[in-house]
Amino acid sequence: MNKTIISKYPSNIALVKYWGKYGNQLPKNASLSMTLSKAVTEVKLELMEKTNSEIELAYFFEGEEKEDFKERIVKYASAQPEFDYLLKNYALKINSTNSFPHSTGIASSASAFAAIAAALLSASAELDGDIFNREASRLSRLGSGSACRSFYGPYAVWGELDGLDASSNEFAVPVLEVHENFKNMRDAILIVEDQPKKVSSSVGHGLMKDHPYAEARFVDANKHCQEMLSTLKSGDFDKFISITEREALSLHAMMMTSTDYYMLMKPKTIQVIDEIFEFREQTGLPICFTLDAGPNVHLIYPESIEKEVKTFVETSLKKNTKLIIYDEIGFGGKTK
Ligand code: DP6
């Protein structure tokens, strides 16, 4: 029987960063993210019955066949016993599209692997609700770590954390207690550079293996996760801002102090950050920045000050950006 499955999953932005891994895609520290809603990947998976035992998989990105990513998916899917039956009995055609323009430098592996894992799982097994999400989160992690947090919103934690019983290194869990202050957050993604970065995240994770500050970093990140969980519960903006910004800068400090050191921030990244500091000092408004593994800046703020922030972005930050994507907090994706 031929069948089509559609899955649609968002990206997420880590407030406490995953940086360093061990074993089969397991994190060296816990991370905590805010789920987005507009930056999404939609996957259309078509299954055609076949009789030969060869793996047949075609991968299209926005209508164009992509051999390199296809290889990555074949390698990924054939390593998971859960997908054996599917790969043996069906030829697969995957069509993936992103809601955001490509070559913006926005990390798209999170939404891409969340959507791919969810579609393959849905084609392989009949699971519902919580069990589906947990299993899809685990399987997506094996494709790209940060993907596992995209199944839950508004915030998710991935990685074992003292005091958070359900937490696991294998899959993400939702943050259950969120104060009203943090329920309607926004993320203005300021694209300052749209060239592909020179050092991939996988290489960066690898450099944490013999990083002189690694152990201190992992302890610090776990502490930040604990503190962020209390902050999300209490509604304290000042604490939210200090953890989020310190995390962003710690991540980049790790890159800059690896044995093979490198730098992903650009002059415009620093200019934008400086202006954010200045704006916050002058207005007292609760905005802050974070960075992922690249030069682009995520400006995080509550919906209640959207008007003031948009005016600031358009009048002061725009000159240093190539593109601005206004995203907002989200609740995960769906598969049908
Ligand atoms: C800086 O999830 O892209 O965005 O597991 O190798 O695919 P792989 O890495 P990836 O790393 C994300 C790193 C980060 C921080 C984060 O999202 O937590």
mmCIF file of C-alpha atoms and ligand atoms in Angstrom:
data_model
loop_
_atom_site.group_PDB
_atom_site.id
_atom_site.type_symbol
_atom_site.label_atom_id
_atom_site.label_comp_id
_atom_site.label_asym_id
_atom_site.label_seq_id
_atom_site.Cartn_x
_atom_site.Cartn_y
_atom_site.Cartn_z
ATOM 1 C CA MET A 1 0.000 0.000 0.000
ATOM 2 C CA ASN A 2 1.339 3.430 -0.933
ATOM 3 C CA LYS A 3 1.053 6.166 1.648
ATOM 4 C CA THR A 4 1.936 9.823 2.283
ATOM 5 C CA ILE A 5 2.812 11.339 5.633
ATOM 6 C CA ILE A 6 3.219 15.045 6.338
ATOM 7 C CA SER A 7 5.088 16.310 9.362
ATOM 8 C CA LYS A 8 5.731 19.889 10.362
ATOM 9 C CA TYR A 9 8.096 20.823 13.203
ATOM 10 C CA PRO A 10 9.612 24.071 14.401
ATOM 11 C CA SER A 11 13.123 25.104 15.192
ATOM 12 C CA ASN A 12 14.087 25.978 18.742
ATOM 13 C CA ILE A 13 16.536 28.406 20.260
ATOM 14 C CA ALA A 14 18.628 27.181 23.176
ATOM 15 C CA LEU A 15 18.765 29.529 26.172
ATOM 16 C CA VAL A 16 21.136 27.105 27.913
ATOM 17 C CA LYS A 17 23.367 25.537 25.297
ATOM 18 C CA TYR A 18 24.193 21.946 24.363
ATOM 19 C CA TRP A 19 27.897 22.011 23.508
ATOM 20 C CA GLY A 20 29.853 18.777 23.849
ATOM 21 C CA LYS A 21 28.635 15.214 23.436
ATOM 22 C CA TYR A 22 29.610 11.596 24.093
ATOM 23 C CA GLY A 23 28.588 8.089 22.975
ATOM 24 C CA ASN A 24 25.713 7.952 20.542
ATOM 25 C CA GLN A 25 24.693 11.606 20.412
ATOM 26 C CA LEU A 26 24.346 12.014 24.176
ATOM 27 C CA PRO A 27 24.890 15.471 25.677
ATOM 28 C CA LYS A 28 27.660 16.263 28.164
ATOM 29 C CA ASN A 29 25.325 18.747 29.869
ATOM 30 C CA ALA A 30 21.635 19.517 30.037
ATOM 31 C CA SER A 31 20.243 22.240 27.754
ATOM 32 C CA LEU A 32 17.030 24.259 27.817
ATOM 33 C CA SER A 33 15.334 25.843 24.829
ATOM 34 C CA MET A 34 12.442 27.997 23.765
ATOM 35 C CA THR A 35 10.420 26.436 20.968
ATOM 36 C CA LEU A 36 9.745 28.670 17.969
ATOM 37 C CA SER A 37 6.690 28.640 15.774
ATOM 38 C CA LYS A 38 7.366 30.349 12.449
ATOM 39 C CA ALA A 39 10.735 28.823 11.544
ATOM 40 C CA VAL A 40 9.475 25.355 10.606
ATOM 41 C CA THR A 41 10.410 22.444 8.374
ATOM 42 C CA GLU A 42 7.661 20.573 6.576
ATOM 43 C CA VAL A 43 8.420 17.051 5.387
ATOM 44 C CA LYS A 44 6.318 15.108 2.937
ATOM 45 C CA LEU A 45 7.222 11.414 3.098
ATOM 46 C CA GLU A 46 5.902 9.198 0.314
ATOM 47 C CA LEU A 47 6.054 5.417 0.687
ATOM 48 C CA MET A 48 5.915 3.096 -2.330
ATOM 49 C CA GLU A 49 5.829 -0.666 -1.804
ATOM 50 C CA LYS A 50 8.827 -2.523 -3.245
ATOM 51 C CA THR A 51 10.050 -6.116 -3.429
ATOM 52 C CA ASN A 52 13.859 -5.833 -3.580
ATOM 53 C CA SER A 53 15.806 -5.479 -0.353
ATOM 54 C CA GLU A 54 17.979 -2.510 -1.428
ATOM 55 C CA ILE A 55 17.417 0.782 0.380
ATOM 56 C CA GLU A 56 15.637 3.180 -1.986
ATOM 57 C CA LEU A 57 15.454 6.725 -0.719
ATOM 58 C CA ALA A 58 15.229 9.968 -2.637
ATOM 59 C CA TYR A 59 15.614 13.302 -0.872
ATOM 60 C CA PHE A 60 14.426 16.614 -2.251
ATOM 61 C CA PHE A 61 14.945 19.984 -0.584
ATOM 62 C CA GLU A 62 12.512 22.584 -1.864
ATOM 63 C CA GLY A 63 11.981 20.545 -4.996
ATOM 64 C CA GLU A 64 15.633 19.942 -5.769
ATOM 65 C CA GLU A 65 17.281 16.529 -5.341
ATOM 66 C CA LYS A 66 20.106 16.705 -2.764
ATOM 67 C CA GLU A 67 22.576 13.837 -2.805
ATOM 68 C CA ASP A 68 24.711 14.908 0.178
ATOM 69 C CA PHE A 69 21.825 15.248 2.630
ATOM 70 C CA LYS A 70 20.305 12.045 1.234
ATOM 71 C CA GLU A 71 23.494 10.181 2.234
ATOM 72 C CA ARG A 72 23.179 11.617 5.758
ATOM 73 C CA ILE A 73 19.545 10.474 6.019
ATOM 74 C CA VAL A 74 20.262 6.982 4.636
ATOM 75 C CA LYS A 75 23.086 6.598 7.146
ATOM 76 C CA TYR A 76 20.871 7.887 9.937
ATOM 77 C CA ALA A 77 17.765 5.847 9.070
ATOM 78 C CA SER A 78 19.622 2.587 8.444
ATOM 79 C CA ALA A 79 21.312 2.865 11.857
ATOM 80 C CA GLN A 80 17.932 2.808 13.670
ATOM 81 C CA PRO A 81 16.371 -0.683 14.050
ATOM 82 C CA GLU A 82 12.964 1.050 14.398
ATOM 83 C CA PHE A 83 13.096 1.942 10.687
ATOM 84 C CA ASP A 84 14.249 -1.514 9.415
ATOM 85 C CA TYR A 85 10.834 -2.690 8.290
ATOM 86 C CA LEU A 86 10.131 0.579 6.508
ATOM 87 C CA LEU A 87 13.438 0.633 4.631
ATOM 88 C CA LYS A 88 13.125 -3.040 3.631
ATOM 89 C CA ASN A 89 9.575 -2.869 2.346
ATOM 90 C CA TYR A 90 9.181 0.615 0.925
ATOM 91 C CA ALA A 91 10.895 2.993 -1.438
ATOM 92 C CA LEU A 92 10.894 6.385 0.289
ATOM 93 C CA LYS A 93 10.686 9.842 -1.179
ATOM 94 C CA ILE A 94 11.245 12.749 1.160
ATOM 95 C CA ASN A 95 10.411 16.305 0.213
ATOM 96 C CA SER A 96 11.525 18.879 2.728
ATOM 97 C CA THR A 97 10.763 22.603 2.760
ATOM 98 C CA ASN A 98 11.645 25.338 5.218
ATOM 99 C CA SER A 99 9.448 28.305 6.051
ATOM 100 C CA PHE A 100 12.566 30.473 6.343
ATOM 101 C CA PRO A 101 14.843 31.420 3.458
ATOM 102 C CA HIS A 102 17.834 29.110 3.100
ATOM 103 C CA SER A 103 21.403 30.353 3.404
ATOM 104 C CA THR A 104 20.284 32.619 6.230
ATOM 105 C CA GLY A 105 22.540 30.705 8.557
ATOM 106 C CA ILE A 106 19.614 29.771 10.815
ATOM 107 C CA ALA A 107 20.375 26.319 12.200
ATOM 108 C CA SER A 108 17.871 24.215 10.325
ATOM 109 C CA SER A 109 19.038 20.761 11.385
ATOM 110 C CA ALA A 110 16.804 20.936 14.488
ATOM 111 C CA SER A 111 13.538 21.421 12.608
ATOM 112 C CA ALA A 112 14.706 19.201 9.713
ATOM 113 C CA PHE A 113 15.568 16.194 11.875
ATOM 114 C CA ALA A 114 12.511 16.658 14.080
ATOM 115 C CA ALA A 115 10.286 16.538 10.987
ATOM 116 C CA ILE A 116 12.183 13.654 9.341
ATOM 117 C CA ALA A 117 12.290 11.481 12.485
ATOM 118 C CA ALA A 118 8.603 12.133 13.192
ATOM 119 C CA ALA A 119 7.588 11.207 9.623
ATOM 120 C CA LEU A 120 9.693 8.010 9.595
ATOM 121 C CA LEU A 121 8.413 7.001 13.025
ATOM 122 C CA SER A 122 4.827 7.650 12.086
ATOM 123 C CA ALA A 123 5.295 5.424 9.012
ATOM 124 C CA SER A 124 6.898 2.692 11.139
ATOM 125 C CA ALA A 125 4.713 2.378 14.204
ATOM 126 C CA GLU A 126 1.310 3.294 15.579
ATOM 127 C CA LEU A 127 2.060 5.308 18.688
ATOM 128 C CA ASP A 128 0.039 8.074 20.098
ATOM 129 C CA GLY A 129 0.391 11.257 22.067
ATOM 130 C CA ASP A 130 3.104 11.331 24.689
ATOM 131 C CA ILE A 131 4.694 8.053 23.645
ATOM 132 C CA PHE A 132 5.002 9.200 20.044
ATOM 133 C CA ASN A 133 6.608 12.486 21.071
ATOM 134 C CA ARG A 134 9.086 10.864 23.405
ATOM 135 C CA GLU A 135 10.131 8.263 20.844
ATOM 136 C CA ALA A 136 10.307 10.806 18.013
ATOM 137 C CA SER A 137 12.343 13.108 20.269
ATOM 138 C CA ARG A 138 14.785 10.275 21.000
ATOM 139 C CA LEU A 139 15.072 9.260 17.337
ATOM 140 C CA SER A 140 15.529 12.843 16.137
ATOM 141 C CA ARG A 141 18.357 13.328 18.656
ATOM 142 C CA LEU A 142 20.261 10.588 16.870
ATOM 143 C CA GLY A 143 20.117 12.731 13.709
ATOM 144 C CA SER A 144 20.879 16.093 15.346
ATOM 145 C CA GLY A 145 20.929 16.676 19.097
ATOM 146 C CA SER A 146 19.085 19.980 19.221
ATOM 147 C CA ALA A 147 16.175 18.474 17.205
ATOM 148 C CA CYS A 148 14.933 16.496 20.214
ATOM 149 C CA ARG A 149 13.798 19.703 21.954
ATOM 150 C CA SER A 150 11.478 20.731 19.074
ATOM 151 C CA PHE A 151 8.735 18.295 20.123
ATOM 152 C CA TYR A 152 7.670 20.289 23.152
ATOM 153 C CA GLY A 153 6.800 23.840 23.951
ATOM 154 C CA PRO A 154 6.937 26.510 25.106
ATOM 155 C CA TYR A 155 10.209 25.356 26.714
ATOM 156 C CA ALA A 156 12.013 22.007 26.731
ATOM 157 C CA VAL A 157 14.916 20.447 28.597
ATOM 158 C CA TRP A 158 17.214 17.808 27.189
ATOM 159 C CA GLY A 159 19.673 16.056 29.479
ATOM 160 C CA GLU A 160 19.690 14.555 32.952
ATOM 161 C CA LEU A 161 19.224 17.171 35.616
ATOM 162 C CA ASP A 162 19.144 16.708 39.393
ATOM 163 C CA GLY A 163 15.676 17.439 40.682
ATOM 164 C CA LEU A 164 13.939 17.018 37.325
ATOM 165 C CA ASP A 165 12.827 13.406 37.560
ATOM 166 C CA ALA A 166 11.616 12.854 34.013
ATOM 167 C CA SER A 167 14.749 14.359 32.449
ATOM 168 C CA SER A 168 16.949 12.166 30.289
ATOM 169 C CA ASN A 169 20.002 12.258 28.071
ATOM 170 C CA GLU A 170 18.027 10.221 25.525
ATOM 171 C CA PHE A 171 15.157 12.612 24.807
ATOM 172 C CA ALA A 172 13.768 16.009 25.758
ATOM 173 C CA VAL A 173 10.956 16.751 28.194
ATOM 174 C CA PRO A 174 8.648 19.771 28.384
ATOM 175 C CA VAL A 175 9.104 22.433 31.072
ATOM 176 C CA LEU A 176 5.868 22.218 33.031
ATOM 177 C CA GLU A 177 5.861 25.313 35.213
ATOM 178 C CA VAL A 178 6.034 28.551 33.247
ATOM 179 C CA HIS A 179 5.134 31.955 34.734
ATOM 180 C CA GLU A 180 2.772 34.237 32.773
ATOM 181 C CA ASN A 181 5.748 36.579 32.107
ATOM 182 C CA PHE A 182 7.413 33.945 29.930
ATOM 183 C CA LYS A 183 4.422 32.505 28.104
ATOM 184 C CA ASN A 184 4.402 34.979 25.229
ATOM 185 C CA MET A 185 8.023 35.496 24.354
ATOM 186 C CA ARG A 186 9.218 36.693 20.956
ATOM 187 C CA ASP A 187 12.442 36.064 19.056
ATOM 188 C CA ALA A 188 13.550 38.573 16.418
ATOM 189 C CA ILE A 189 16.216 36.692 14.484
ATOM 190 C CA LEU A 190 18.736 39.231 13.205
ATOM 191 C CA ILE A 191 20.637 37.772 10.287
ATOM 192 C CA VAL A 192 23.919 39.675 10.175
ATOM 193 C CA GLU A 193 25.712 37.217 7.902
ATOM 194 C CA ASP A 194 24.251 34.720 5.444
ATOM 195 C CA GLN A 195 27.383 32.868 4.335
ATOM 196 C CA PRO A 196 27.782 29.238 5.448
ATOM 197 C CA LYS A 197 29.926 29.072 8.583
ATOM 198 C CA LYS A 198 33.470 27.748 8.340
ATOM 199 C CA VAL A 199 33.344 25.361 11.312
ATOM 200 C CA SER A 200 30.321 23.069 11.717
ATOM 201 C CA SER A 201 28.625 22.412 15.062
ATOM 202 C CA SER A 202 29.742 18.752 14.895
ATOM 203 C CA VAL A 203 33.371 19.868 14.748
ATOM 204 C CA GLY A 204 32.714 22.339 17.601
ATOM 205 C CA HIS A 205 31.169 19.605 19.776
ATOM 206 C CA GLY A 206 34.230 17.449 19.025
ATOM 207 C CA LEU A 207 36.593 20.180 20.203
ATOM 208 C CA MET A 208 35.038 19.989 23.679
ATOM 209 C CA LYS A 209 36.627 16.531 24.073
ATOM 210 C CA ASP A 210 40.025 17.870 25.081
ATOM 211 C CA HIS A 211 38.986 21.420 25.906
ATOM 212 C CA PRO A 212 40.790 22.717 28.986
ATOM 213 C CA TYR A 213 37.624 24.338 30.365
ATOM 214 C CA ALA A 214 35.203 21.539 29.424
ATOM 215 C CA GLU A 215 34.402 20.198 32.881
ATOM 216 C CA ALA A 216 33.767 23.672 34.308
ATOM 217 C CA ARG A 217 31.550 24.478 31.326
ATOM 218 C CA PHE A 218 29.405 21.333 31.784
ATOM 219 C CA VAL A 219 28.945 22.078 35.504
ATOM 220 C CA ASP A 220 28.072 25.713 34.725
ATOM 221 C CA ALA A 221 25.527 24.750 32.045
ATOM 222 C CA ASN A 222 23.757 22.272 34.345
ATOM 223 C CA LYS A 223 23.621 24.964 37.025
ATOM 224 C CA HIS A 224 22.193 27.394 34.462
ATOM 225 C CA CYS A 225 19.496 24.852 33.545
ATOM 226 C CA GLN A 226 18.487 24.502 37.203
ATOM 227 C CA GLU A 227 18.449 28.284 37.624
ATOM 228 C CA MET A 228 16.511 28.826 34.407
ATOM 229 C CA LEU A 229 13.882 26.314 35.503
ATOM 230 C CA SER A 230 13.343 28.280 38.751
ATOM 231 C CA THR A 231 13.377 31.547 36.809
ATOM 232 C CA LEU A 232 10.750 30.357 34.320
ATOM 233 C CA LYS A 233 8.615 29.447 37.312
ATOM 234 C CA SER A 234 9.127 32.674 39.276
ATOM 235 C CA GLY A 235 8.875 35.096 36.351
ATOM 236 C CA ASP A 236 12.133 36.945 37.116
ATOM 237 C CA PHE A 237 13.193 38.808 33.943
ATOM 238 C CA ASP A 238 16.554 40.006 35.304
ATOM 239 C CA LYS A 239 17.622 36.467 36.061
ATOM 240 C CA PHE A 240 16.325 35.252 32.658
ATOM 241 C CA ILE A 241 18.415 37.920 30.932
ATOM 242 C CA SER A 242 21.613 37.207 32.834
ATOM 243 C CA ILE A 243 21.476 33.424 32.332
ATOM 244 C CA THR A 244 20.576 33.712 28.639
ATOM 245 C CA GLU A 245 23.309 36.208 27.755
ATOM 246 C CA ARG A 246 25.971 34.514 29.846
ATOM 247 C CA GLU A 247 25.156 31.213 28.101
ATOM 248 C CA ALA A 248 25.487 32.759 24.643
ATOM 249 C CA LEU A 249 28.855 34.248 25.493
ATOM 250 C CA SER A 250 30.068 31.045 27.211
ATOM 251 C CA LEU A 251 29.283 29.068 24.068
ATOM 252 C CA HIS A 252 31.369 31.414 21.941
ATOM 253 C CA ALA A 253 34.091 31.540 24.607
ATOM 254 C CA MET A 254 34.374 27.747 24.268
ATOM 255 C CA MET A 255 34.928 28.112 20.520
ATOM 256 C CA MET A 256 37.520 30.843 21.031
ATOM 257 C CA THR A 257 39.448 28.807 23.615
ATOM 258 C CA SER A 258 39.407 25.366 21.915
ATOM 259 C CA THR A 259 42.802 23.928 21.046
ATOM 260 C CA ASP A 260 41.836 24.597 17.434
ATOM 261 C CA TYR A 261 40.347 27.981 18.270
ATOM 262 C CA TYR A 262 37.966 29.815 15.993
ATOM 263 C CA MET A 263 35.508 32.668 16.067
ATOM 264 C CA LEU A 264 32.012 32.768 14.575
ATOM 265 C CA MET A 265 30.981 36.227 15.758
ATOM 266 C CA LYS A 266 31.438 39.010 13.217
ATOM 267 C CA PRO A 267 31.970 42.740 13.835
ATOM 268 C CA LYS A 268 28.260 43.317 13.195
ATOM 269 C CA THR A 269 27.362 40.707 15.820
ATOM 270 C CA ILE A 270 29.222 42.761 18.425
ATOM 271 C CA GLN A 271 27.737 46.035 17.176
ATOM 272 C CA VAL A 272 24.217 44.621 17.493
ATOM 273 C CA ILE A 273 24.931 43.271 20.998
ATOM 274 C CA ASP A 274 26.344 46.644 22.072
ATOM 275 C CA GLU A 275 23.223 48.421 20.885
ATOM 276 C CA ILE A 276 21.037 45.939 22.752
ATOM 277 C CA PHE A 277 22.989 46.641 25.969
ATOM 278 C CA GLU A 278 22.611 50.366 25.431
ATOM 279 C CA PHE A 279 18.879 50.161 24.649
ATOM 280 C CA ARG A 280 18.285 48.069 27.771
ATOM 281 C CA GLU A 281 20.224 50.479 29.932
ATOM 282 C CA GLN A 282 18.326 53.490 28.604
ATOM 283 C CA THR A 283 14.817 52.027 28.669
ATOM 284 C CA GLY A 284 14.960 49.383 31.407
ATOM 285 C CA LEU A 285 12.952 47.108 29.107
ATOM 286 C CA PRO A 286 13.435 43.329 29.511
ATOM 287 C CA ILE A 287 15.125 42.373 26.258
ATOM 288 C CA CYS A 288 18.187 40.202 25.823
ATOM 289 C CA PHE A 289 20.169 38.418 23.154
ATOM 290 C CA THR A 290 21.343 34.917 22.496
ATOM 291 C CA LEU A 291 23.516 33.398 19.778
ATOM 292 C CA ASP A 292 23.637 29.939 18.307
ATOM 293 C CA ALA A 293 26.734 28.539 16.669
ATOM 294 C CA GLY A 294 27.010 31.378 14.183
ATOM 295 C CA PRO A 295 27.149 35.170 13.877
ATOM 296 C CA ASN A 296 23.395 35.848 13.943
ATOM 297 C CA VAL A 297 21.711 37.404 16.944
ATOM 298 C CA HIS A 298 18.413 36.287 18.480
ATOM 299 C CA LEU A 299 16.679 39.129 20.282
ATOM 300 C CA ILE A 300 14.388 37.725 22.954
ATOM 301 C CA TYR A 301 11.608 39.776 24.583
ATOM 302 C CA PRO A 302 8.051 39.497 25.868
ATOM 303 C CA GLU A 303 5.108 40.272 23.622
ATOM 304 C CA SER A 304 4.071 43.121 25.957
ATOM 305 C CA ILE A 305 6.949 45.327 24.694
ATOM 306 C CA GLU A 306 6.737 44.258 21.037
ATOM 307 C CA LYS A 307 5.955 47.739 19.761
ATOM 308 C CA GLU A 308 8.954 49.395 21.446
ATOM 309 C CA VAL A 309 11.282 46.566 20.409
ATOM 310 C CA LYS A 310 10.190 46.636 16.773
ATOM 311 C CA THR A 311 10.788 50.374 16.614
ATOM 312 C CA PHE A 312 14.261 49.854 18.117
ATOM 313 C CA VAL A 313 15.037 47.021 15.684
ATOM 314 C CA GLU A 314 13.873 48.949 12.632
ATOM 315 C CA THR A 315 15.592 52.212 13.555
ATOM 316 C CA SER A 316 18.816 51.009 15.209
ATOM 317 C CA LEU A 317 19.616 47.375 14.434
ATOM 318 C CA LYS A 318 18.405 47.044 10.876
ATOM 319 C CA LYS A 319 21.467 48.772 9.387
ATOM 320 C CA ASN A 320 23.660 45.894 10.613
ATOM 321 C CA THR A 321 21.412 43.088 9.385
ATOM 322 C CA LYS A 322 20.722 41.400 6.070
ATOM 323 C CA LEU A 323 17.352 40.065 7.122
ATOM 324 C CA ILE A 324 15.112 40.062 10.174
ATOM 325 C CA ILE A 325 12.740 37.196 10.957
ATOM 326 C CA TYR A 326 10.150 37.915 13.632
ATOM 327 C CA ASP A 327 9.401 34.611 15.310
ATOM 328 C CA GLU A 328 7.583 33.718 18.501
ATOM 329 C CA ILE A 329 7.234 31.023 21.110
ATOM 330 C CA GLY A 330 5.621 27.798 19.962
ATOM 331 C CA PHE A 331 4.322 24.465 21.160
ATOM 332 C CA GLY A 332 5.891 21.787 18.970
ATOM 333 C CA GLY A 333 4.745 20.282 15.701
ATOM 334 C CA LYS A 334 2.483 17.648 14.257
ATOM 335 C CA THR A 335 2.478 14.610 12.013
ATOM 336 C CA LYS A 336 -0.459 13.407 9.934
HETATM 337 C C1 DP6 B 1 24.996 25.851 19.554
HETATM 338 O O1 DP6 B 1 22.285 19.983 17.485
HETATM 339 O O2 DP6 B 1 23.454 21.194 15.609
HETATM 340 O O3 DP6 B 1 22.879 25.294 18.621
HETATM 341 O O4 DP6 B 1 24.004 17.043 17.461
HETATM 342 O O5 DP6 B 1 25.991 17.561 16.048
HETATM 343 O O6 DP6 B 1 23.679 17.911 15.124
HETATM 344 P P1 DP6 B 1 24.568 17.895 16.343
HETATM 345 O O7 DP6 B 1 24.645 19.389 16.885
HETATM 346 P P2 DP6 B 1 23.557 20.508 16.925
HETATM 347 O O8 DP6 B 1 24.224 21.507 17.989
HETATM 348 C C2 DP6 B 1 23.536 22.616 18.429
HETATM 349 C C3 DP6 B 1 24.435 23.522 19.139
HETATM 350 C C4 DP6 B 1 23.857 24.853 19.539
HETATM 351 C C5 DP6 B 1 23.278 24.823 20.951
HETATM 352 C C6 DP6 B 1 21.949 24.170 21.153
HETATM 353 O O9 DP6 B 1 21.098 24.176 20.246
HETATM 354 O O10 DP6 B 1 21.741 23.694 22.287
#
